[in-house]
């Protein structure tokens, strides 16, 4: 397996996990709607809904981290970075991944695993009238950490390829900025066709 395929394999895994976790938004919406109906229409609030909402949102947030990293979706201070050549960008990224990212995420994953084991040992539950188990959700901490760590190693490989070739390895195509811009301008009656195409072309040059 060459380096390009290895990088894209990690990207595919992170993307699949992120998109699968995105369905938790639907679960959260249904839970909130059901609770609002029960609380205000039936006067029968549910004790465990608040805890479940927090756990589901935390799960969604953590499992989406690798997806954002795979698609270069995290916020970055681009004033200085964007003006650098690809090789310099890659060198800077590699050093930062090595010094800060890898130790930090490895510590999170290790601590999360210990945290989960302690919770599992006592079959930890929430403190309310209708307790629900906590340990399955705490397992998400080391799981998400492992996936982000895998994606981080993939990003380091991407940096090494760029340092060697002088060009960034193409990322998997997903919801690109140009697609969003095109959708937003499609129904506009106040922007002519030339301006639409110019906006779309400018968005293609944006770095996430």
mmCIF file with all atom_site columns, C-alpha atoms in Angstrom, residues 54-158:
data_model
loop_
_atom_site.group_PDB
_atom_site.id
_atom_site.type_symbol
_atom_site.label_atom_id
_atom_site.label_alt_id
_atom_site.label_comp_id
_atom_site.label_asym_id
_atom_site.label_entity_id
_atom_site.label_seq_id
_atom_site.pdbx_PDB_ins_code
_atom_site.Cartn_x
_atom_site.Cartn_y
_atom_site.Cartn_z
_atom_site.occupancy
_atom_site.B_iso_or_equiv
_atom_site.pdbx_formal_charge
_atom_site.auth_seq_id
_atom_site.auth_comp_id
_atom_site.auth_asym_id
_atom_site.auth_atom_id
_atom_site.pdbx_PDB_model_num
ATOM 1   C CA . UNK A 1 54  ? -25.545 16.057 26.996 1.00 0.00 ? 54  UNK A CA 1
ATOM 2   C CA . UNK A 1 55  ? -24.041 12.641 26.338 1.00 0.00 ? 55  UNK A CA 1
ATOM 3   C CA . UNK A 1 56  ? -25.299 12.501 22.750 1.00 0.00 ? 56  UNK A CA 1
ATOM 4   C CA . UNK A 1 57  ? -24.062 16.010 22.003 1.00 0.00 ? 57  UNK A CA 1
ATOM 5   C CA . UNK A 1 58  ? -20.673 15.181 23.522 1.00 0.00 ? 58  UNK A CA 1
ATOM 6   C CA . UNK A 1 59  ? -20.508 12.017 21.430 1.00 0.00 ? 59  UNK A CA 1
ATOM 7   C CA . UNK A 1 60  ? -21.347 13.954 18.266 1.00 0.00 ? 60  UNK A CA 1
ATOM 8   C CA . UNK A 1 61  ? -18.756 16.619 19.064 1.00 0.00 ? 61  UNK A CA 1
ATOM 9   C CA . UNK A 1 62  ? -15.961 14.130 19.765 1.00 0.00 ? 62  UNK A CA 1
ATOM 10  C CA . UNK A 1 63  ? -16.628 11.801 16.829 1.00 0.00 ? 63  UNK A CA 1
ATOM 11  C CA . UNK A 1 64  ? -16.741 14.751 14.438 1.00 0.00 ? 64  UNK A CA 1
ATOM 12  C CA . UNK A 1 65  ? -13.196 15.835 15.275 1.00 0.00 ? 65  UNK A CA 1
ATOM 13  C CA . UNK A 1 66  ? -11.416 13.417 12.944 1.00 0.00 ? 66  UNK A CA 1
ATOM 14  C CA . UNK A 1 67  ? -13.824 14.304 10.109 1.00 0.00 ? 67  UNK A CA 1
ATOM 15  C CA . UNK A 1 68  ? -13.020 18.010 10.482 1.00 0.00 ? 68  UNK A CA 1
ATOM 16  C CA . UNK A 1 69  ? -9.295  17.246 10.536 1.00 0.00 ? 69  UNK A CA 1
ATOM 17  C CA . UNK A 1 70  ? -9.526  15.010 7.466  1.00 0.00 ? 70  UNK A CA 1
ATOM 18  C CA . UNK A 1 71  ? -11.216 17.793 5.484  1.00 0.00 ? 71  UNK A CA 1
ATOM 19  C CA . UNK A 1 72  ? -9.036  20.593 6.856  1.00 0.00 ? 72  UNK A CA 1
ATOM 20  C CA . UNK A 1 73  ? -12.105 22.083 8.494  1.00 0.00 ? 73  UNK A CA 1
ATOM 21  C CA . UNK A 1 74  ? -10.619 23.346 11.737 1.00 0.00 ? 74  UNK A CA 1
ATOM 22  C CA . UNK A 1 75  ? -10.212 27.096 12.175 1.00 0.00 ? 75  UNK A CA 1
ATOM 23  C CA . UNK A 1 76  ? -6.690  28.378 11.633 1.00 0.00 ? 76  UNK A CA 1
ATOM 24  C CA . UNK A 1 77  ? -5.050  31.796 11.818 1.00 0.00 ? 77  UNK A CA 1
ATOM 25  C CA . UNK A 1 78  ? -4.467  32.119 8.080  1.00 0.00 ? 78  UNK A CA 1
ATOM 26  C CA . UNK A 1 79  ? -2.955  35.613 7.782  1.00 0.00 ? 79  UNK A CA 1
ATOM 27  C CA . UNK A 1 80  ? 0.628   34.360 8.058  1.00 0.00 ? 80  UNK A CA 1
ATOM 28  C CA . UNK A 1 81  ? 0.155   30.695 7.149  1.00 0.00 ? 81  UNK A CA 1
ATOM 29  C CA . UNK A 1 82  ? -1.716  31.298 3.884  1.00 0.00 ? 82  UNK A CA 1
ATOM 30  C CA . UNK A 1 83  ? 1.135   33.320 2.394  1.00 0.00 ? 83  UNK A CA 1
ATOM 31  C CA . UNK A 1 84  ? 3.698   30.536 2.881  1.00 0.00 ? 84  UNK A CA 1
ATOM 32  C CA . UNK A 1 85  ? 4.783   28.080 0.200  1.00 0.00 ? 85  UNK A CA 1
ATOM 33  C CA . UNK A 1 86  ? 3.370   24.531 0.476  1.00 0.00 ? 86  UNK A CA 1
ATOM 34  C CA . UNK A 1 87  ? 6.713   23.066 1.626  1.00 0.00 ? 87  UNK A CA 1
ATOM 35  C CA . UNK A 1 88  ? 6.987   25.666 4.389  1.00 0.00 ? 88  UNK A CA 1
ATOM 36  C CA . UNK A 1 89  ? 3.355   25.082 5.396  1.00 0.00 ? 89  UNK A CA 1
ATOM 37  C CA . UNK A 1 90  ? 3.978   21.337 5.545  1.00 0.00 ? 90  UNK A CA 1
ATOM 38  C CA . UNK A 1 91  ? 7.146   21.750 7.602  1.00 0.00 ? 91  UNK A CA 1
ATOM 39  C CA . UNK A 1 92  ? 5.371   24.021 10.074 1.00 0.00 ? 92  UNK A CA 1
ATOM 40  C CA . UNK A 1 93  ? 2.389   21.653 10.299 1.00 0.00 ? 93  UNK A CA 1
ATOM 41  C CA . UNK A 1 94  ? 4.617   18.622 10.818 1.00 0.00 ? 94  UNK A CA 1
ATOM 42  C CA . UNK A 1 95  ? 6.507   20.255 13.694 1.00 0.00 ? 95  UNK A CA 1
ATOM 43  C CA . UNK A 1 96  ? 3.277   21.397 15.368 1.00 0.00 ? 96  UNK A CA 1
ATOM 44  C CA . UNK A 1 97  ? 1.696   17.950 14.989 1.00 0.00 ? 97  UNK A CA 1
ATOM 45  C CA . UNK A 1 98  ? 4.801   16.318 16.436 1.00 0.00 ? 98  UNK A CA 1
ATOM 46  C CA . UNK A 1 99  ? 5.279   18.714 19.363 1.00 0.00 ? 99  UNK A CA 1
ATOM 47  C CA . UNK A 1 100 ? 1.696   19.510 20.370 1.00 0.00 ? 100 UNK A CA 1
ATOM 48  C CA . UNK A 1 101 ? -0.915  17.393 18.616 1.00 0.00 ? 101 UNK A CA 1
ATOM 49  C CA . UNK A 1 102 ? 0.423   13.848 19.032 1.00 0.00 ? 102 UNK A CA 1
ATOM 50  C CA . UNK A 1 103 ? 1.360   14.156 22.747 1.00 0.00 ? 103 UNK A CA 1
ATOM 51  C CA . UNK A 1 104 ? -1.924  15.923 23.548 1.00 0.00 ? 104 UNK A CA 1
ATOM 52  C CA . UNK A 1 105 ? -4.229  13.486 21.762 1.00 0.00 ? 105 UNK A CA 1
ATOM 53  C CA . UNK A 1 106 ? -2.241  10.462 22.989 1.00 0.00 ? 106 UNK A CA 1
ATOM 54  C CA . UNK A 1 107 ? -2.652  11.744 26.582 1.00 0.00 ? 107 UNK A CA 1
ATOM 55  C CA . UNK A 1 108 ? -6.381  12.303 26.003 1.00 0.00 ? 108 UNK A CA 1
ATOM 56  C CA . UNK A 1 109 ? -6.800  8.775  24.629 1.00 0.00 ? 109 UNK A CA 1
ATOM 57  C CA . UNK A 1 110 ? -4.854  7.166  27.473 1.00 0.00 ? 110 UNK A CA 1
ATOM 58  C CA . UNK A 1 111 ? -6.646  9.177  30.169 1.00 0.00 ? 111 UNK A CA 1
ATOM 59  C CA . UNK A 1 112 ? -9.992  8.506  28.478 1.00 0.00 ? 112 UNK A CA 1
ATOM 60  C CA . UNK A 1 113 ? -9.369  4.769  28.520 1.00 0.00 ? 113 UNK A CA 1
ATOM 61  C CA . UNK A 1 114 ? -8.557  4.887  32.254 1.00 0.00 ? 114 UNK A CA 1
ATOM 62  C CA . UNK A 1 115 ? -11.626 7.054  32.816 1.00 0.00 ? 115 UNK A CA 1
ATOM 63  C CA . UNK A 1 116 ? -13.813 4.510  30.975 1.00 0.00 ? 116 UNK A CA 1
ATOM 64  C CA . UNK A 1 117 ? -12.364 1.536  32.850 1.00 0.00 ? 117 UNK A CA 1
ATOM 65  C CA . UNK A 1 118 ? -13.053 3.183  36.228 1.00 0.00 ? 118 UNK A CA 1
ATOM 66  C CA . UNK A 1 119 ? -16.611 3.950  35.154 1.00 0.00 ? 119 UNK A CA 1
ATOM 67  C CA . UNK A 1 120 ? -17.180 0.411  33.856 1.00 0.00 ? 120 UNK A CA 1
ATOM 68  C CA . UNK A 1 121 ? -15.812 -1.155 37.046 1.00 0.00 ? 121 UNK A CA 1
ATOM 69  C CA . UNK A 1 122 ? -18.541 0.478  39.141 1.00 0.00 ? 122 UNK A CA 1
ATOM 70  C CA . UNK A 1 123 ? -21.211 0.427  36.397 1.00 0.00 ? 123 UNK A CA 1
ATOM 71  C CA . UNK A 1 124 ? -21.531 4.180  36.796 1.00 0.00 ? 124 UNK A CA 1
ATOM 72  C CA . UNK A 1 125 ? -24.970 5.710  36.338 1.00 0.00 ? 125 UNK A CA 1
ATOM 73  C CA . UNK A 1 126 ? -26.419 9.206  36.333 1.00 0.00 ? 126 UNK A CA 1
ATOM 74  C CA . UNK A 1 127 ? -27.816 10.682 39.540 1.00 0.00 ? 127 UNK A CA 1
ATOM 75  C CA . UNK A 1 128 ? -31.506 11.221 38.873 1.00 0.00 ? 128 UNK A CA 1
ATOM 76  C CA . UNK A 1 129 ? -34.863 9.536  39.403 1.00 0.00 ? 129 UNK A CA 1
ATOM 77  C CA . UNK A 1 130 ? -34.410 7.366  36.310 1.00 0.00 ? 130 UNK A CA 1
ATOM 78  C CA . UNK A 1 131 ? -30.646 6.676  36.116 1.00 0.00 ? 131 UNK A CA 1
ATOM 79  C CA . UNK A 1 132 ? -29.016 5.701  32.825 1.00 0.00 ? 132 UNK A CA 1
ATOM 80  C CA . UNK A 1 133 ? -25.568 4.100  32.404 1.00 0.00 ? 133 UNK A CA 1
ATOM 81  C CA . UNK A 1 134 ? -22.678 6.493  31.862 1.00 0.00 ? 134 UNK A CA 1
ATOM 82  C CA . UNK A 1 135 ? -19.828 4.115  30.986 1.00 0.00 ? 135 UNK A CA 1
ATOM 83  C CA . UNK A 1 136 ? -20.888 3.449  27.347 1.00 0.00 ? 136 UNK A CA 1
ATOM 84  C CA . UNK A 1 137 ? -20.631 7.165  26.664 1.00 0.00 ? 137 UNK A CA 1
ATOM 85  C CA . UNK A 1 138 ? -17.298 7.457  28.466 1.00 0.00 ? 138 UNK A CA 1
ATOM 86  C CA . UNK A 1 139 ? -15.970 4.805  26.083 1.00 0.00 ? 139 UNK A CA 1
ATOM 87  C CA . UNK A 1 140 ? -16.425 7.401  23.332 1.00 0.00 ? 140 UNK A CA 1
ATOM 88  C CA . UNK A 1 141 ? -13.529 9.430  24.801 1.00 0.00 ? 141 UNK A CA 1
ATOM 89  C CA . UNK A 1 142 ? -10.749 6.891  24.029 1.00 0.00 ? 142 UNK A CA 1
ATOM 90  C CA . UNK A 1 143 ? -12.547 5.790  20.849 1.00 0.00 ? 143 UNK A CA 1
ATOM 91  C CA . UNK A 1 144 ? -12.717 9.327  19.460 1.00 0.00 ? 144 UNK A CA 1
ATOM 92  C CA . UNK A 1 145 ? -9.165  10.002 20.655 1.00 0.00 ? 145 UNK A CA 1
ATOM 93  C CA . UNK A 1 146 ? -7.888  6.948  18.784 1.00 0.00 ? 146 UNK A CA 1
ATOM 94  C CA . UNK A 1 147 ? -9.588  8.001  15.542 1.00 0.00 ? 147 UNK A CA 1
ATOM 95  C CA . UNK A 1 148 ? -8.289  11.573 15.815 1.00 0.00 ? 148 UNK A CA 1
ATOM 96  C CA . UNK A 1 149 ? -4.815  10.212 16.600 1.00 0.00 ? 149 UNK A CA 1
ATOM 97  C CA . UNK A 1 150 ? -4.972  8.019  13.487 1.00 0.00 ? 150 UNK A CA 1
ATOM 98  C CA . UNK A 1 151 ? -6.026  10.993 11.381 1.00 0.00 ? 151 UNK A CA 1
ATOM 99  C CA . UNK A 1 152 ? -3.271  13.114 12.906 1.00 0.00 ? 152 UNK A CA 1
ATOM 100 C CA . UNK A 1 153 ? -0.648  10.540 11.900 1.00 0.00 ? 153 UNK A CA 1
ATOM 101 C CA . UNK A 1 154 ? -2.185  10.565 8.416  1.00 0.00 ? 154 UNK A CA 1
ATOM 102 C CA . UNK A 1 155 ? -1.851  14.363 8.337  1.00 0.00 ? 155 UNK A CA 1
ATOM 103 C CA . UNK A 1 156 ? 1.813   14.043 9.288  1.00 0.00 ? 156 UNK A CA 1
ATOM 104 C CA . UNK A 1 157 ? 2.304   11.665 6.359  1.00 0.00 ? 157 UNK A CA 1
ATOM 105 C CA . UNK A 1 158 ? 0.548   14.222 4.154  1.00 0.00 ? 158 UNK A CA 1
#
